[in-house]
XYZ file of C-alpha atoms in Angstrom:
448
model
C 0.000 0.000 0.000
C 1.396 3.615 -1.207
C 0.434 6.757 0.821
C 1.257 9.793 -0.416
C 0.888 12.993 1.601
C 0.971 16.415 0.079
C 0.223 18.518 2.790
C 3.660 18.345 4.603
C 6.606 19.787 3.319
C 9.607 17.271 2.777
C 7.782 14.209 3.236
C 6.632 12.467 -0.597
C 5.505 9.199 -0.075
C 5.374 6.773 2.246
C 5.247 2.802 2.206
C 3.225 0.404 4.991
C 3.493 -2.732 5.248
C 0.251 -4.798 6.451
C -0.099 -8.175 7.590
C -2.886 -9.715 6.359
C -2.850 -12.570 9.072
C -3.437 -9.680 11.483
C -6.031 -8.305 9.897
C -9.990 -9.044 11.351
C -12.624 -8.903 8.588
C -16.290 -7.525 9.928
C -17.901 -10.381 8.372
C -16.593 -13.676 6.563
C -14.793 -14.059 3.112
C -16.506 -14.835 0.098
C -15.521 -16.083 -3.075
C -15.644 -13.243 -5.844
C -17.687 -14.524 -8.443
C -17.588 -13.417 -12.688
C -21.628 -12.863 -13.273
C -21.686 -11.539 -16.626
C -18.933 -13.795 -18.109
C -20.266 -15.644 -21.307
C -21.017 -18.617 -21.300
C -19.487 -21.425 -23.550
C -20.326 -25.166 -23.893
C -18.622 -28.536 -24.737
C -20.123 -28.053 -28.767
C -18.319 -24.084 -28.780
C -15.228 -25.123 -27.872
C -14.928 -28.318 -30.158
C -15.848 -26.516 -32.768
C -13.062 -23.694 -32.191
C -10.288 -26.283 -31.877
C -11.156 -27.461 -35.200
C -11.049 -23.712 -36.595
C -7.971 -23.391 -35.236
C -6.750 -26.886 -37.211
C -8.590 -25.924 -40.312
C -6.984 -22.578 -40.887
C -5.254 -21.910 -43.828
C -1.118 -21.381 -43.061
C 0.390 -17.854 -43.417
C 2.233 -18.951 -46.747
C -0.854 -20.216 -48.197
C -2.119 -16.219 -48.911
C 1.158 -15.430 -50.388
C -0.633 -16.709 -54.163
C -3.522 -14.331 -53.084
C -1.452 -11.354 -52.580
C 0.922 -12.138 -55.848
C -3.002 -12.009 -57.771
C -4.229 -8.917 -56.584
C -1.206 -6.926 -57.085
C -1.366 -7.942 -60.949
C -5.149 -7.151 -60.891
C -4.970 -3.785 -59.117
C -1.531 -2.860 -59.192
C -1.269 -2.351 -55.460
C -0.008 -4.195 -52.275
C -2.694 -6.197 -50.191
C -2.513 -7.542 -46.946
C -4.877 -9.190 -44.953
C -5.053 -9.623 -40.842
C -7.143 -11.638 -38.661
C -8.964 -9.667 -36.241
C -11.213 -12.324 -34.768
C -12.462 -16.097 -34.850
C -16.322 -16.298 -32.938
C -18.439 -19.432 -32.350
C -21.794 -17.781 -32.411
C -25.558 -19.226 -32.941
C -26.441 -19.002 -36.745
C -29.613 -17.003 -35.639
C -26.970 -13.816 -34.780
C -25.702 -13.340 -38.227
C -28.037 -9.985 -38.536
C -25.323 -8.928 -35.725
C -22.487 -10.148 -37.955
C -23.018 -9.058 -41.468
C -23.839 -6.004 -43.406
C -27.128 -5.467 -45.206
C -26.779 -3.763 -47.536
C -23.511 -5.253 -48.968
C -21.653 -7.784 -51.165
C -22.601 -11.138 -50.247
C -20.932 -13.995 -51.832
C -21.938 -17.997 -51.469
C -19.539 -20.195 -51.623
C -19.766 -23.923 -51.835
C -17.396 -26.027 -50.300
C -16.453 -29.527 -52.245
C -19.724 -32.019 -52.698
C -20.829 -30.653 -49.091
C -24.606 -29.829 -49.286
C -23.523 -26.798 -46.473
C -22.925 -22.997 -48.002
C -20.604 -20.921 -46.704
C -20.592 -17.016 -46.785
C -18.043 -14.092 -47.742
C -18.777 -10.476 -47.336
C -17.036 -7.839 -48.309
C -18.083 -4.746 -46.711
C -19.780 -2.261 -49.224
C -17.173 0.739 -48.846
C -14.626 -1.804 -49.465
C -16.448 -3.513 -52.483
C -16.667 -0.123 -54.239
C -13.501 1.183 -54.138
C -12.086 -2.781 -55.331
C -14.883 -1.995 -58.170
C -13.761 1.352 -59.151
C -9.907 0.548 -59.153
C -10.454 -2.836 -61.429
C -12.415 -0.470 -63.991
C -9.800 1.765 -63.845
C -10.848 4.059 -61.618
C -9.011 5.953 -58.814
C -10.671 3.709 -55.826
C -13.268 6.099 -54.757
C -16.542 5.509 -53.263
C -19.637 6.637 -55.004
C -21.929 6.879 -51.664
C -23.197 3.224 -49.679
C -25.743 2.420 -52.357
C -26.176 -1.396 -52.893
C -23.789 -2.774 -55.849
C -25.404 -2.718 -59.534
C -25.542 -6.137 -61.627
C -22.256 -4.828 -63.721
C -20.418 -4.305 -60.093
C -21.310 -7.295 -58.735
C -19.885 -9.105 -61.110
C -16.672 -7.346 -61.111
C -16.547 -8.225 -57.468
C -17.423 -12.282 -58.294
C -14.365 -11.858 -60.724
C -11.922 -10.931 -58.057
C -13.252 -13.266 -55.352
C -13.432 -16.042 -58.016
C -9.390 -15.238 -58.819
C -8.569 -15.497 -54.906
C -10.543 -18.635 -54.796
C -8.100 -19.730 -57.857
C -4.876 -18.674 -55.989
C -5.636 -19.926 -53.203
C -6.641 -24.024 -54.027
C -3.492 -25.318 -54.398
C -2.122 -23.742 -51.135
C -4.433 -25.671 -48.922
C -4.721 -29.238 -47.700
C -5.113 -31.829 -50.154
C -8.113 -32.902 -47.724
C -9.609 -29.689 -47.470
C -12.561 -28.936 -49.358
C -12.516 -26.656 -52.615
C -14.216 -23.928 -53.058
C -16.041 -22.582 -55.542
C -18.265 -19.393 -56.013
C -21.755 -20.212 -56.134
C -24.048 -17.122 -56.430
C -24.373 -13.620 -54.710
C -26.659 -13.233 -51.976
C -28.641 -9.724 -51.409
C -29.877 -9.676 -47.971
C -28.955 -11.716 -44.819
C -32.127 -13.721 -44.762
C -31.270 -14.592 -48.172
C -27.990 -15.950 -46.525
C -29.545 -17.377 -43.877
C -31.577 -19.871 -45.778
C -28.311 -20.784 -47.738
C -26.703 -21.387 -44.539
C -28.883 -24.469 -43.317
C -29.928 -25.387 -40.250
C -26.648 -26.060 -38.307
C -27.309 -23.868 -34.626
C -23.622 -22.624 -34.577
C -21.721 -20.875 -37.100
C -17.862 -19.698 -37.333
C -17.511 -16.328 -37.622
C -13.934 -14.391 -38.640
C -13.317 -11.512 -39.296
C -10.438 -10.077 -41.193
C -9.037 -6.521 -41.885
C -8.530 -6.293 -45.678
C -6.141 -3.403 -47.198
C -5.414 -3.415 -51.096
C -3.655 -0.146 -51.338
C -4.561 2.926 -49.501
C -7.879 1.238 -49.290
C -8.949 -0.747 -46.489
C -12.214 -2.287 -44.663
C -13.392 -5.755 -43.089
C -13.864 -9.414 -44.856
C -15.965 -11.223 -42.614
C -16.205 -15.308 -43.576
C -19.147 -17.622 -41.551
C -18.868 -20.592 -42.241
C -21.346 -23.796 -40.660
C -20.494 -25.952 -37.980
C -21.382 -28.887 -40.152
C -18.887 -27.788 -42.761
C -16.261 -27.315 -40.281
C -16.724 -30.864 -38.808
C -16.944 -32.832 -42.199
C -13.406 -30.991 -43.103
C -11.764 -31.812 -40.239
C -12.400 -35.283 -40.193
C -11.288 -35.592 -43.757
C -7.405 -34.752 -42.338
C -5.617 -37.940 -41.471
C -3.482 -37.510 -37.801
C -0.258 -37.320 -39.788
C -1.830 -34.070 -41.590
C -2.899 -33.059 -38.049
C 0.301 -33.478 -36.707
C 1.936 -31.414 -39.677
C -0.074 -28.932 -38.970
C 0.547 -28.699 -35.192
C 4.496 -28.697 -35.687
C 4.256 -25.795 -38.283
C 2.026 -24.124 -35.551
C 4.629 -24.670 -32.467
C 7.499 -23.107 -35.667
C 5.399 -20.349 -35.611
C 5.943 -19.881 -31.378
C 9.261 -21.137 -31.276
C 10.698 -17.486 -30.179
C 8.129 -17.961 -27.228
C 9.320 -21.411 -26.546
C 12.828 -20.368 -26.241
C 11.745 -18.773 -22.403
C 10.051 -22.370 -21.778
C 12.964 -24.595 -19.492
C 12.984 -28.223 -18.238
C 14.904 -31.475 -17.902
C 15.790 -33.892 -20.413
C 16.208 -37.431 -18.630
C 18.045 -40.226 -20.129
C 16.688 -43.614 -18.100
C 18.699 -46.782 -18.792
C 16.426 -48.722 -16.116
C 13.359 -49.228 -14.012
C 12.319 -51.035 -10.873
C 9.050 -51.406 -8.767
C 9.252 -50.766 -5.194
C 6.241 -49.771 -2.544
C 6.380 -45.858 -0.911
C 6.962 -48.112 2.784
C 10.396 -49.626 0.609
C 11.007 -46.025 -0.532
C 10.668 -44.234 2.933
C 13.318 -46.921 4.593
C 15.581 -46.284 1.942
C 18.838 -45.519 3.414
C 22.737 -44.983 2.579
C 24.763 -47.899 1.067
C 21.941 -49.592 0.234
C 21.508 -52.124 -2.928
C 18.259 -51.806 -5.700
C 18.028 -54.415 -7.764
C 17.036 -53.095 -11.182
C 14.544 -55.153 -13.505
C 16.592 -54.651 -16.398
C 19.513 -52.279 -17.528
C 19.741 -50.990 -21.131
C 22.977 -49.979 -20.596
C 26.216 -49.945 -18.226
C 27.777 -46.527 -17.612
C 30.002 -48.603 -15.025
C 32.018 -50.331 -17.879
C 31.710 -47.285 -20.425
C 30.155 -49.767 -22.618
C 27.406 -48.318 -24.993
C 23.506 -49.571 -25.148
C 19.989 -47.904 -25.049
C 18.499 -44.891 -23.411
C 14.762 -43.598 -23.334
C 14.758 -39.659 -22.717
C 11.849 -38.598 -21.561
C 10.907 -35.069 -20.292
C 8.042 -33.328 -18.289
C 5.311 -35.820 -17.395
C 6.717 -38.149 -19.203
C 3.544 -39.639 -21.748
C 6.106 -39.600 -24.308
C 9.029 -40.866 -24.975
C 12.193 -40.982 -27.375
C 14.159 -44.163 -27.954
C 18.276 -43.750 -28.311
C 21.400 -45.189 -28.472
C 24.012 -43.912 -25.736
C 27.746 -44.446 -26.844
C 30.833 -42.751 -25.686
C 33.102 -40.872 -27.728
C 35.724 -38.994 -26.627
C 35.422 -39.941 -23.095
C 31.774 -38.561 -22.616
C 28.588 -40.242 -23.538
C 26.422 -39.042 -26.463
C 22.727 -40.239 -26.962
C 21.870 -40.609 -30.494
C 17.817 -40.631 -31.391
C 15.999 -43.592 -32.937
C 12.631 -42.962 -32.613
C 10.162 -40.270 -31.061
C 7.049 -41.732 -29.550
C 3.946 -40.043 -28.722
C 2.063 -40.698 -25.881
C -1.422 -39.700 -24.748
C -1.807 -36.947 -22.674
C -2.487 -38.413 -18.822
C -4.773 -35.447 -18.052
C -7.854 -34.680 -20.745
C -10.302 -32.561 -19.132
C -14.061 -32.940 -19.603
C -15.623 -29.462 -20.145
C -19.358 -29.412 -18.330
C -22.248 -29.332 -20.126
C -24.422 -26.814 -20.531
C -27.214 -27.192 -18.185
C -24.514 -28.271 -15.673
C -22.665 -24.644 -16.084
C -26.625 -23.089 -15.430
C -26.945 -25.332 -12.082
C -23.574 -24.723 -10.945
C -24.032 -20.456 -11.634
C -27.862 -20.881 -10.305
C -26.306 -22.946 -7.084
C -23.270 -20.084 -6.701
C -25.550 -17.473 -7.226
C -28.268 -18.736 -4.135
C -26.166 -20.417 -2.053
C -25.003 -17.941 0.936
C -21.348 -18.654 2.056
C -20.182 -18.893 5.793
C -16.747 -20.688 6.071
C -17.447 -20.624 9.507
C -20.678 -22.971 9.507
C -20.048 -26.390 8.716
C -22.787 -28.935 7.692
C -23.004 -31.447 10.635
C -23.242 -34.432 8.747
C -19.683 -33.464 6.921
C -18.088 -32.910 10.658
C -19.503 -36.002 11.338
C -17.689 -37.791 8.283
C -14.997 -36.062 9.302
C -14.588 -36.900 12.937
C -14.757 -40.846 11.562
C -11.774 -39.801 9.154
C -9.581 -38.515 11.781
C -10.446 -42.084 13.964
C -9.118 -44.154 10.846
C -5.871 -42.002 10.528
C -3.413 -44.864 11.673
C -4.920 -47.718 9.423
C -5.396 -45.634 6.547
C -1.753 -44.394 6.370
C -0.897 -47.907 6.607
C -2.453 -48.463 2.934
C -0.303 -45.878 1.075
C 2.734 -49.627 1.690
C 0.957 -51.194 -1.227
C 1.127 -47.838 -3.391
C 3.642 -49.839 -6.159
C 6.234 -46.558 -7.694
C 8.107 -46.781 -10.826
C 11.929 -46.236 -9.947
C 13.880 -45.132 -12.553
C 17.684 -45.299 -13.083
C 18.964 -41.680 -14.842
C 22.033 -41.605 -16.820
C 22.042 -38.177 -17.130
C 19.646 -34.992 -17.172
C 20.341 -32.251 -19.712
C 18.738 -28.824 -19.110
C 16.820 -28.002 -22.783
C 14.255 -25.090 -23.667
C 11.134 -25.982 -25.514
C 12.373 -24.730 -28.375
C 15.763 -27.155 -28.865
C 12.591 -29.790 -27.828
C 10.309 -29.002 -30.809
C 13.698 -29.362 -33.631
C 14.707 -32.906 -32.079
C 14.370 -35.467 -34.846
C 15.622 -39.035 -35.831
C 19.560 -39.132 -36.140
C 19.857 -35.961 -33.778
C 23.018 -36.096 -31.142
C 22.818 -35.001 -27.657
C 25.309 -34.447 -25.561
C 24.705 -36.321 -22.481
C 28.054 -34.249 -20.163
C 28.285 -37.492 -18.115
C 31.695 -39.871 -18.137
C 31.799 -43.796 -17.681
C 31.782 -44.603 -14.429
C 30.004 -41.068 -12.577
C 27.195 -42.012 -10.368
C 23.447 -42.341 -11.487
C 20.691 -40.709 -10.215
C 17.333 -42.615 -8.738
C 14.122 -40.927 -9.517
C 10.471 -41.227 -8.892
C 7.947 -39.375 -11.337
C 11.221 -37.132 -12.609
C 11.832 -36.604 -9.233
C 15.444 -37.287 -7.534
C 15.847 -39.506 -4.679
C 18.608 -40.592 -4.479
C 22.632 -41.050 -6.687
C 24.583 -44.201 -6.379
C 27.004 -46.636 -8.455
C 26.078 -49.510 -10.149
C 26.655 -53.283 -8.381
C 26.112 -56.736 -9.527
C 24.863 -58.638 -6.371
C 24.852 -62.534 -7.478
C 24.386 -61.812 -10.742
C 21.542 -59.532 -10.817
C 22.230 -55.254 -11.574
C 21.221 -53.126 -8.594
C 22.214 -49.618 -7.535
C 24.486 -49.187 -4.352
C 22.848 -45.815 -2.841
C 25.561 -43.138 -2.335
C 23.875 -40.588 -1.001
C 20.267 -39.497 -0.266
C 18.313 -36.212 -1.893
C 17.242 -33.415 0.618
């Protein structure tokens, strides 16, 4: 907290410090709660993920912009200025009326889409292509002649842009012009939820919005027409795109030559000079000898498979294979009428952390009786201990350009102590042992 007095000479400003813990509120704390946030359901947010697949790549405009610059002579550009998942019967609130309303069929789908091209924008495209300076002859609706000027240029950035997109994309093709929005609105069909984006158009000193809606049925029948290698292109030029972000983004590479089970009671009596015998070793750092490695970072889901060698006296893991895993955490999003009960329940319900239902006390009182036999149930809790080679400190980015045949550079020498880990978590180090005839790891010395 900053005071700040002006009413005596010399003194500016002042700092307090306040504890918090000291402080007595008049009544109980309550939860701040967002009341007018909007709400957004399981089908909304599907149906943006697959937007967000189904967009076209930067490069992919490139052919547009090369077009218009031989049809008008002048630079264009075009930025996104927003992606909405809104119900189709909002598209009064979306597009202009009057202005230039073009339907576009995508592919053998029975679906229309819709382009508009704001009316300013449409004339001054209109007046430059009959050679014209650009200028706007007031907001009157287009004439026949104009409108199909504008079908010619929309038709030529439909040209230049098919061979740019996925080969399982949908092309598109102009179909007719519409000239209201209920005229668009029976073209749309009867899908509830529509895509809308918006983009801010400039073709010379002439600018003004391109707004594309496009049905949730179309959206859906595209995106299952991508195979998951096309999906996965698409998600590594995407994380290209953020790899300047990425670079900020730190963790540990671990390079695991071996695993054993062993309970959280074995665990917690763990002590120095201690043996673990390993279920299997890939390879053995105690002889320098080479063999495999599976590096593995963050939670771990996925891995990638290597082979560790040493050359000149430090060991080296070269990559094999990178396997994806599935992700141990996937959310499930509420429905609907679940978000209205739990707002309804948050909105009635009058909080007191200092009342507690009885029953729940109750329940709880029992709890705190069981306390000594329930701790003794977290012995059979079985934990995956892992023997670490090394750990290399990477960024996010160096993660996203590893690929088959890559080197890393492990920094550890034949013969250094390994590190014991539980979910990426260090334990213990020790040195390998062979206890009648069976691999284990001698512990040297214990972490924290």
């Amino acid at each position: 907290m900053s005071l700040r007095r002006d009413d005596e000479p010399g003194l500016h400003e002042r700092t307090m410090l306040v504890d918090l813990r000291q402080m007595r509120p008049a009544r109980p704390w309550k939860p701040f709660r967002f009341r007018n946030l909007e709400r957004v359901d399981r089908a909304q947010t599907d149906l943006a993920a697959i937007a967000n697949r189904l967009a076209p790549p930067p490069a992919a405009v490139e052919p547009i912009y090369a077009r218009l610059k031989e049809l008008f002579d002048a630079d264009a550009n075009v930025s996104l200025v927003s992606m909405q998942i809104r119900p189709s019967t909002e598209l009064r609130r979306h597009l202009g009326d009057p202005s230039f309303l073009a339907v576009l069929a995508p592919g053998a789908l029975k679906s229309r889409m819709v382009m508009e091209v704001e009316l300013a924008l449409a004339h001054n495209l209109v007046d430059m292509l009959l050679g014209g300076a650009g200028e706007t002859v007031g907001l009157r609706p287009l004439t026949d002649i104009e409108e199909g000027v504008m079908s010619f240029v929309v038709l030529e950035a439909l040209k230049a842009l098919s061979p740019a997109l996925e080969p399982a994309l949908p092309r598109l093709r102009m179909e007719t012009v519409a000239h209201s929005v209920d005229e668009v609105a029976s073209r749309l069909g009867d899908d509830e939820l529509v895509v809308v984006t918006q983009l801010n158009a400039t073709l010379g000193p002439y600018g003004g919005m391109v707004r594309l809606v496009v049905p949730s049925s179309v959206m859906s029948t595209a995106n299952e027409n991508l195979s998951e290698a096309e999906r996965r292109t698409r998600l590594r030029a995407d994380t290209r795109l953020n790899r300047r972000m990425l670079s900020t983004v730190r963790t540990w590479l671990r390079a695991e030559i071996g695993q054993a089970e062993v309970s959280s009671a074995d665990l917690e009596q763990l002590r120095v000079k201690d043996v673990v015998l390993m279920d299997a070793l890939t390879a053995r750092p105690d002889r320098g000898e080479q063999g495999m490695a599976t590096l593995r970072l963050g939670l771990g889901n996925s891995r990638v498979e290597a082979d560790v060698y040493v050359e000149e006296g430090q060991y080296k893991a070269r990559i094999k294979d990178i396997i994806l895993g599935e992700p141990a955490f996937q959310p499930v999003l509420p429905s609907s009428d679940e978000q209205r009960e739990e707002q309804s329940a948050g909105e009635n319900e009058d909080y007191n952390p200092g009342t507690t239902d009885p029953s729940l006390q109750a329940e709880g009182n029992a709890l705190d009786a069981n306390k000594p036999e329930g701790g003794e149930l977290l012995a059979d809790i079985p934990l995956q201990l892992a023997v670490e080679l090394a750990r290399v400190p990477v960024t996010a980015d160096e993660v996203v350009a590893l690929k088959v045949g890559h080197v890393i550079e492990l920094h550890r020498s034949p013969g250094e102590p390994v590190e014991l880990s539980v979910n990426g978590k260090v334990v213990a180090r020790g040195e390998l042992v062979e206890v009648e005839g069976q691999l284990g790891v001698r512990v040297l010395s214990l972490a924290g």
